[in-house]
Amino acid sequence: MQARLLNTAPEKAEADALILPIFEGQSVPAEAVALDKKLKGAITQLLADDEFRGKFMELVPLHNLGNAPSKWTVLLGLGKPAELDLVRLRNALQAAGRVLRKRGHRRVTVILPKAVTATAGADDIARAATEGIGLSNFDAGSLKTRPEQAVTEIDALSIIGLNGEKSAAAAVKDGLVLAEATNRIRGWVNAPANAFTPTVFVEKVKEAVKGTGLDLKVLEVDDMRRLKMGALLAVARGSDEPAKMIVIRYGGGRKSGPTLALVGKGITFDSGGISIKPALNMEMMKSDMGGGAAVVGAMLAIAQLKPKINVIGIVPTTENMPSGKAIKPGDVVTGSGGKTIEIINTDAEGRLILSDGITYAVNEGATHIVDIATLTGSIARTLGPLAIGAFGNNPPLMDLVRRSAELAGERLWELPTWADYDGLIDSEIADIKNATVPWAGATTAALFLREFVDGRPWVHLDIAGSAWQDAAELKTVPRGPTGSGVRVMAHLAQLLADQ
Ligand code: BES
Ligand code: MN
Ligand code: ZN
């Protein structure tokens, strides 16, 4: 997709579709009065007849019947002005974009009236609008032998209402990069586990990093043995697919400068192992590599945005399967950091593989560590599919992560790791255990990971809810794989570099 700011009046703009966002209770925005006139007052009429009320994500397409250079005008409801933020603006445009491209519209112009641009900074609005439309281009694809309809993409986006804001043009470019990196990995998260094994994951990453300047290294099982990655190897034991560890390096900073490590969970299928999961919804566990994919997406974006900092992306990847070789509850394994771990539940596998990934980051000299994982059902029950759960040991880094999420247009909420919870991961027989009481599950997982960060500034992002939107009740977020975390981590690299 191409994207640009356009300095043309809406009634003169040429596009397949003009998107005109309108708040609830608002009349025709001043910016669209001339367009409305050309359309013989059709917009005014729809509003007067309450056939369009501006409810959030309401969509009414209007054929321009040759009365304007653009073919269609699409009214898009933004809901109550006080409730609009950059997350909702992105989502509304993403939803609208999806409808438009399915109708075959390829050239789309978004009109941003003052009422909208006044709600945030020009750069943030420009990025949000570009990302909204860019993200709408994601197509889950289909493995049906007879696809229902040809898939079109929006290939040209123009944004009216932000010209004169110099930095907004740069924000449009960034938004394009971020949306495309996000879309790239959304397809991976959606892929069936038989078509996306750890080996395939590595192949996809190899293709993706070609020509980006990123450095890719893949650790094989022999390397893991040499490095004594007993936790990752323990999870991999039950699977016939060899485990891998993907290591991607971006060197944008001074040698002696900070190194941000991004560590992502790459479980290509989580059956639970011997502590096997119930059959209901188990098919969703093909998406248990969402954190690992997000790390790759962030690295792809970082390679293009070029922040002045060193970043290392680490993705341990394996299946979690039951078999005669699989680890069993009660087993004790030793991770690469030397800690002994009692396995209480083989379904708490993500924290095991991440622990070896985090230790690798520490040994590589990471000064800041962010891990990201579809880690706990607990966070999905707490926040639903709407938000990332965040945990940390360093308030300044947490502040940067929170700011990154705002820039990214992703909801993120911090949860506690108070010392009162210490003891939850104490084991009778080993240094720590991987599962415990049936409550505070997301915090327990965070406490476990914290054991491996060597006291360095660290934030853990639990995306078990946000990686996949499937609640039919939530009409305000597009369904399917979201690419949660990609943009947050890319912005974080930038903010850390600017510090
Ligand atoms: N991959 C799951 C978490 C998950 C659940 C992701 C639902 C997406 C949707 C993770 O490996 C897991 O099984 N966690 C267990 C941990 C428990 C056994 C301590 C959980 O949260 O139930
Ligand atoms: Mn599990
Ligand atoms: Zn899992």
XYZ file of C-alpha atoms and ligand atoms in Angstrom:
523
model
C 0.000 0.000 0.000
C 1.044 3.572 -0.659
C 0.030 6.319 1.736
C 0.272 10.094 1.665
C -1.152 13.291 3.079
C -3.360 15.038 0.557
C -3.946 18.750 0.257
C -7.151 18.611 -1.755
C -10.722 19.448 -0.785
C -12.842 16.306 -0.268
C -15.280 17.312 -3.025
C -12.351 17.418 -5.467
C -10.538 14.293 -4.312
C -10.475 11.338 -6.625
C -10.824 7.963 -5.003
C -12.872 4.819 -5.108
C -14.140 5.708 -1.671
C -13.977 8.697 0.638
C -14.257 7.814 4.310
C -15.959 10.561 6.287
C -15.790 10.012 10.058
C -18.604 11.657 12.022
C -19.240 11.757 15.772
C -22.546 10.837 17.349
C -24.889 13.804 17.377
C -22.683 15.849 15.046
C -23.971 17.522 11.894
C -22.105 17.517 8.568
C -18.519 18.544 9.427
C -17.467 21.902 7.922
C -14.835 20.105 5.845
C -17.549 18.108 4.066
C -20.152 20.818 3.496
C -19.045 21.414 -0.105
C -19.018 17.674 -0.740
C -22.507 17.382 0.722
C -23.667 20.181 -1.597
C -22.293 18.331 -4.602
C -24.102 15.232 -3.407
C -27.305 17.285 -3.328
C -27.459 17.271 0.464
C -27.481 13.486 0.774
C -25.317 13.482 3.916
C -27.490 16.106 5.617
C -30.555 14.092 4.702
C -29.186 10.824 6.129
C -28.377 12.599 9.392
C -31.728 14.375 9.538
C -33.596 11.121 8.969
C -31.498 9.345 11.623
C -30.401 6.861 8.991
C -26.885 7.531 10.112
C -26.380 8.435 13.770
C -22.609 8.335 14.127
C -22.691 5.358 16.491
C -19.246 3.847 16.924
C -18.313 1.845 13.824
C -21.626 2.523 12.100
C -20.990 2.424 8.363
C -23.199 3.846 5.630
C -21.915 3.835 2.033
C -23.360 6.434 -0.277
C -22.977 6.272 -4.057
C -21.847 9.650 -5.393
C -23.665 9.024 -8.693
C -21.059 10.960 -10.646
C -21.688 14.139 -8.658
C -18.134 14.111 -7.251
C -14.844 12.797 -8.654
C -14.872 10.031 -6.042
C -17.180 7.116 -6.576
C -18.447 6.537 -3.039
C -18.699 8.432 0.226
C -18.668 6.215 3.265
C -19.960 7.667 6.520
C -18.120 6.175 9.478
C -19.466 6.598 13.014
C -16.933 7.530 15.690
C -19.301 7.369 18.648
C -19.143 9.851 21.520
C -16.340 12.415 21.193
C -15.232 11.892 24.810
C -14.757 8.182 24.186
C -12.615 8.474 21.082
C -8.949 7.702 21.561
C -6.257 6.497 19.197
C -7.106 2.852 19.818
C -10.718 3.370 18.800
C -9.834 5.578 15.833
C -7.479 2.877 14.516
C -10.030 0.147 15.054
C -12.841 2.098 13.410
C -10.710 2.745 10.334
C -9.520 -0.841 10.310
C -13.112 -2.064 10.311
C -14.125 0.420 7.617
C -11.105 -0.489 5.496
C -12.021 -4.151 5.677
C -15.506 -3.506 4.380
C -14.245 -1.235 1.615
C -11.600 -3.575 0.274
C -14.066 -6.431 0.282
C -16.291 -4.212 -1.853
C -13.347 -3.894 -4.239
C -12.268 -0.335 -3.375
C -8.527 0.048 -3.903
C -8.031 3.813 -3.664
C -9.288 5.117 -0.359
C -9.233 8.669 0.981
C -9.782 9.349 4.658
C -11.147 12.779 5.506
C -10.099 13.896 8.977
C -12.313 16.773 10.142
C -11.014 19.202 12.781
C -13.256 17.578 15.372
C -11.146 14.436 14.928
C -7.674 15.923 14.482
C -8.207 18.013 17.605
C -8.398 14.883 19.768
C -4.632 14.147 19.649
C -1.328 15.278 18.153
C -1.076 15.382 14.352
C 1.623 12.696 14.245
C -0.343 10.299 16.397
C -3.482 10.833 14.326
C -1.561 10.378 11.073
C -0.023 7.142 12.296
C -3.303 5.867 13.685
C -5.152 6.527 10.422
C -2.431 4.958 8.298
C -2.203 1.943 10.568
C -5.971 1.539 10.693
C -6.248 1.310 6.924
C -2.952 -0.602 6.620
C -4.102 -3.180 9.167
C -7.394 -3.578 7.313
C -5.398 -5.035 4.446
C -4.628 -8.131 6.469
C -6.271 -11.106 4.899
C -6.360 -14.358 6.806
C -6.332 -16.182 3.490
C -8.155 -19.406 2.974
C -7.278 -23.023 2.479
C -10.645 -23.718 0.903
C -10.215 -25.410 -2.472
C -12.920 -23.110 -3.814
C -12.296 -19.623 -2.383
C -15.527 -17.637 -2.027
C -14.394 -14.342 -3.454
C -11.355 -12.696 -4.956
C -9.393 -10.720 -2.390
C -8.658 -7.090 -3.112
C -6.327 -4.824 -1.204
C -6.394 -1.125 -0.581
C -3.292 -0.033 -2.457
C -3.503 3.742 -2.243
C -4.403 5.712 0.875
C -4.742 9.503 0.995
C -5.385 11.421 4.178
C -7.056 14.816 4.034
C -6.907 17.163 7.009
C -3.311 16.971 8.210
C -1.384 18.834 5.536
C 0.819 21.595 6.820
C 1.981 19.314 9.609
C 5.461 18.422 8.422
C 6.171 15.601 10.843
C 2.799 14.029 10.086
C 4.135 12.930 6.691
C 6.919 11.039 8.466
C 4.342 9.552 10.820
C 2.416 8.232 7.822
C 5.571 6.464 6.634
C 6.149 4.970 10.095
C 2.536 3.861 10.263
C 2.930 2.075 6.964
C 6.017 0.231 8.172
C 4.361 -0.715 11.449
C 1.123 -1.910 9.846
C 2.956 -3.986 7.267
C 5.232 -5.607 9.864
C 2.162 -6.394 11.956
C 0.227 -7.886 9.039
C 3.175 -10.001 8.007
C 3.179 -11.933 11.254
C -0.612 -12.061 11.685
C -0.665 -14.632 8.904
C 1.859 -16.752 10.806
C -0.254 -16.720 13.953
C -3.242 -17.813 11.893
C -1.411 -20.683 10.168
C -2.396 -24.246 11.192
C 0.206 -25.880 13.427
C 0.880 -28.663 10.905
C 1.839 -25.969 8.388
C 3.775 -23.893 10.886
C 6.222 -26.056 12.810
C 9.378 -24.642 14.428
C 11.256 -25.568 11.231
C 8.762 -23.664 9.070
C 8.905 -20.739 11.533
C 12.656 -20.528 10.938
C 12.166 -20.687 7.148
C 9.620 -17.849 7.276
C 11.969 -15.720 9.361
C 14.833 -16.408 6.939
C 12.703 -15.148 4.058
C 11.453 -12.155 6.012
C 14.868 -10.852 7.087
C 16.353 -11.068 3.585
C 17.582 -7.662 2.524
C 16.677 -5.986 5.822
C 20.205 -5.833 7.212
C 19.109 -7.873 10.228
C 21.464 -10.620 11.322
C 19.868 -14.034 11.820
C 21.246 -16.968 13.745
C 19.386 -20.182 14.508
C 20.308 -22.397 17.440
C 19.682 -26.092 16.823
C 19.079 -28.829 19.385
C 22.823 -29.571 19.563
C 23.517 -25.929 20.407
C 20.830 -26.041 23.099
C 22.462 -29.121 24.599
C 25.845 -27.402 24.573
C 24.329 -24.352 26.264
C 22.488 -26.637 28.744
C 19.069 -25.200 27.905
C 17.374 -27.863 29.978
C 14.041 -26.055 30.249
C 13.521 -25.541 26.517
C 14.754 -29.057 25.791
C 12.407 -30.449 28.454
C 9.357 -28.971 26.705
C 10.632 -30.126 23.297
C 11.093 -33.735 24.449
C 7.495 -34.736 23.751
C 7.532 -33.535 20.159
C 8.913 -35.179 17.022
C 9.645 -31.715 15.615
C 13.103 -30.400 16.482
C 13.138 -27.263 18.650
C 14.876 -24.126 17.370
C 15.925 -20.845 18.844
C 15.765 -17.854 16.538
C 18.191 -15.028 17.305
C 17.858 -11.803 15.310
C 20.225 -8.896 15.804
C 19.819 -5.239 14.951
C 22.866 -3.054 15.592
C 21.709 0.543 15.496
C 23.513 1.785 18.579
C 27.016 2.178 19.941
C 28.800 -1.011 21.003
C 28.873 0.161 24.602
C 25.297 1.495 24.437
C 22.155 -0.184 25.774
C 20.931 -3.453 24.285
C 17.228 -4.151 24.336
C 16.368 -7.846 24.298
C 12.951 -8.925 23.033
C 12.170 -12.509 23.995
C 9.051 -14.151 22.513
C 7.290 -17.438 23.237
C 7.240 -19.585 20.100
C 5.092 -22.601 20.964
C 3.771 -23.619 17.543
C 1.199 -25.883 19.194
C 0.326 -26.226 22.861
C -1.510 -29.443 23.616
C -0.624 -29.040 27.279
C 1.664 -32.072 27.109
C 1.018 -34.799 29.694
C -1.101 -32.261 31.638
C -3.195 -32.299 28.497
C -5.726 -29.579 27.723
C -9.435 -30.243 27.254
C -10.490 -30.636 23.610
C -12.740 -27.551 23.642
C -10.918 -24.700 21.855
C -7.638 -26.609 21.774
C -7.381 -25.728 18.064
C -6.677 -22.144 19.164
C -3.341 -23.315 20.533
C -1.918 -23.015 17.020
C -1.574 -19.341 17.956
C 0.665 -19.996 20.970
C 3.643 -18.619 19.035
C 2.035 -15.169 18.932
C 4.691 -13.653 21.200
C 7.553 -15.078 19.153
C 5.948 -13.853 15.944
C 5.473 -10.405 17.495
C 9.179 -10.254 18.283
C 9.999 -11.015 14.655
C 7.478 -8.401 13.492
C 9.002 -5.819 15.818
C 12.500 -6.605 14.525
C 11.291 -6.187 10.911
C 9.795 -2.800 11.785
C 12.882 -1.737 13.749
C 15.104 -2.588 10.775
C 13.162 -0.005 8.766
C 12.588 2.630 11.438
C 16.278 2.518 12.377
C 16.333 3.643 16.014
C 19.831 4.290 17.360
C 19.977 1.347 19.727
C 21.001 -2.304 19.701
C 18.172 -4.798 19.750
C 18.302 -8.558 19.954
C 15.221 -10.651 19.220
C 15.140 -14.128 20.741
C 12.477 -16.715 19.972
C 12.667 -20.197 21.474
C 10.285 -22.331 19.441
C 8.946 -25.855 19.869
C 5.714 -27.823 20.093
C 4.342 -28.895 23.485
C 3.165 -32.477 23.004
C 2.476 -35.588 25.083
C 4.413 -38.756 24.247
C 6.391 -41.515 25.911
C 9.338 -39.154 25.954
C 7.483 -36.106 27.252
C 8.248 -34.456 30.585
C 5.967 -35.442 33.435
C 4.532 -33.539 36.401
C 7.028 -33.948 39.235
C 10.067 -34.017 36.964
C 12.877 -31.636 37.868
C 14.898 -29.986 35.093
C 17.817 -27.578 35.099
C 17.683 -24.446 32.947
C 20.672 -22.824 31.273
C 20.989 -20.335 34.154
C 21.617 -23.299 36.490
C 18.341 -23.078 38.440
C 16.489 -26.313 39.118
C 12.803 -26.276 38.214
C 10.114 -28.628 39.428
C 7.496 -29.206 36.761
C 4.102 -29.206 38.450
C 2.128 -28.788 35.260
C 3.478 -29.509 31.780
C 0.937 -27.020 30.412
C 2.918 -24.194 32.018
C 5.466 -24.660 29.229
C 5.771 -21.102 27.980
C 7.599 -19.872 31.064
C 9.985 -22.828 30.734
C 11.120 -22.053 27.206
C 11.172 -18.309 27.926
C 13.450 -18.862 30.905
C 16.173 -20.212 28.621
C 15.514 -17.402 26.144
C 15.865 -14.807 28.895
C 19.057 -16.407 30.201
C 20.421 -16.241 26.661
C 19.554 -12.520 26.573
C 21.361 -11.949 29.875
C 24.440 -13.792 28.609
C 24.354 -11.672 25.454
C 24.626 -8.548 27.585
C 21.054 -7.282 27.399
C 20.596 -4.121 29.482
C 16.796 -4.092 29.136
C 14.627 -7.174 28.736
C 11.079 -7.407 27.427
C 9.438 -10.778 27.059
C 6.144 -11.349 25.311
C 3.986 -14.442 25.384
C 0.529 -15.930 25.101
C 1.293 -17.077 28.598
C -1.778 -17.523 30.772
C -5.478 -18.189 30.520
C -5.569 -16.108 33.663
C -4.744 -12.851 31.863
C -7.286 -13.652 29.145
C -9.967 -14.093 31.817
C -8.913 -10.867 33.552
C -8.561 -8.453 30.639
C -10.338 -10.321 27.882
C -9.049 -9.916 24.361
C -8.854 -6.149 24.806
C -5.564 -5.565 26.531
C -2.014 -6.693 27.123
C -1.173 -7.536 30.738
C 2.157 -6.048 31.812
C 4.426 -6.919 34.732
C 7.833 -5.575 35.622
C 10.594 -4.870 38.099
C 11.541 -1.357 37.010
C 9.065 1.565 37.035
C 10.985 3.752 34.526
C 11.008 0.933 31.947
C 7.337 0.224 32.661
C 6.581 3.899 31.999
C 8.306 3.674 28.627
C 6.364 0.527 27.786
C 3.107 2.221 28.749
C 4.003 5.191 26.553
C 4.912 2.782 23.715
C 1.506 1.143 23.966
C -0.154 4.550 23.706
C 1.845 5.327 20.578
C 1.019 1.894 19.213
C -2.696 2.239 19.880
C -2.757 -0.902 21.982
C -4.351 -1.191 25.379
C -1.970 -2.309 28.094
C -2.548 -2.623 31.826
C -0.044 -3.218 34.581
C -0.660 -5.964 37.126
C 1.151 -6.449 40.421
C 4.197 -8.459 41.419
C 4.111 -7.418 45.094
C 6.523 -9.192 47.411
C 3.446 -10.593 49.180
C 3.161 -13.034 46.302
C 6.703 -14.356 46.888
C 6.455 -17.955 47.862
C 4.014 -18.874 45.129
C 6.787 -20.466 43.115
C 8.727 -22.024 46.028
C 9.302 -25.731 45.489
C 9.872 -28.410 48.150
C 12.401 -30.212 46.006
C 13.872 -27.699 43.533
C 14.778 -23.994 43.412
C 11.394 -23.072 41.952
C 8.292 -24.697 40.502
C 6.459 -23.825 37.309
C 2.872 -23.822 38.597
C 1.043 -23.427 41.867
C -2.327 -22.426 43.387
C -5.239 -21.867 40.991
C -5.334 -18.077 41.475
C -3.169 -15.111 40.427
C -2.002 -17.216 37.501
C -0.633 -14.366 35.395
C 1.294 -12.926 38.335
C 2.702 -16.359 39.177
C 4.015 -16.703 35.635
C 5.602 -13.263 35.879
C 7.290 -14.141 39.198
C 8.712 -17.256 37.575
C 10.179 -15.280 34.647
C 11.591 -12.634 36.990
C 13.843 -15.325 38.468
C 15.871 -15.308 35.247
C 16.389 -11.621 34.464
C 19.373 -11.191 36.777
C 17.852 -8.066 38.335
C 17.989 -6.158 35.046
C 15.175 -3.811 34.011
C 12.494 -6.108 32.686
C 8.897 -6.041 31.512
C 6.787 -9.091 30.800
C 3.883 -8.756 28.360
C 1.154 -11.383 28.604
C -0.782 -11.361 25.317
C -2.815 -14.548 25.855
C -5.948 -12.421 25.485
C -4.888 -9.735 23.051
C -3.143 -11.899 20.433
C -6.459 -13.127 19.097
C -9.849 -11.424 19.002
C -12.709 -13.857 18.991
C -15.410 -12.384 21.215
C -18.452 -11.949 18.988
C -19.795 -9.616 21.691
C -17.049 -7.080 21.022
C -18.059 -5.366 17.862
C -15.398 -2.720 18.186
C -12.352 -4.852 17.495
C -11.651 -6.868 14.345
C -11.638 -10.621 14.880
C -8.730 -13.014 14.330
C -4.986 -12.637 14.905
C -4.081 -9.087 15.923
C -0.288 -8.947 15.868
C -0.471 -7.694 19.449
C 2.822 -6.319 20.727
C 4.629 -5.711 17.426
C 4.118 -1.963 17.455
C 4.570 -1.642 21.217
C 8.044 -3.178 21.044
C 9.036 -1.191 17.963
C 8.071 2.065 19.697
C 9.888 0.991 22.839
C 13.128 0.568 20.888
C 12.656 4.102 19.588
C 11.877 5.590 23.019
C 14.835 3.839 24.639
C 17.094 5.099 21.867
C 15.853 8.658 22.343
C 16.508 8.612 26.081
N -0.712 -21.182 26.012
C -1.338 -21.269 27.271
C -2.057 -19.987 27.685
C -3.224 -19.552 26.850
C -4.510 -19.850 27.238
C -3.034 -18.794 25.710
C -5.578 -19.406 26.482
C -4.111 -18.356 24.946
C -5.376 -18.655 25.338
C -0.310 -21.579 28.346
O 0.756 -22.365 27.963
C -1.009 -22.341 29.422
O -1.443 -23.421 29.172
N -1.108 -21.763 30.627
C -1.745 -22.378 31.724
C -0.805 -22.347 32.885
C -1.262 -23.178 34.057
C -1.198 -24.633 33.704
C -0.376 -22.893 35.241
C -3.003 -21.586 32.036
O -2.972 -20.352 31.989
O -4.027 -22.201 32.283
Mn 0.342 -24.422 28.072
Zn 1.242 -22.236 25.950
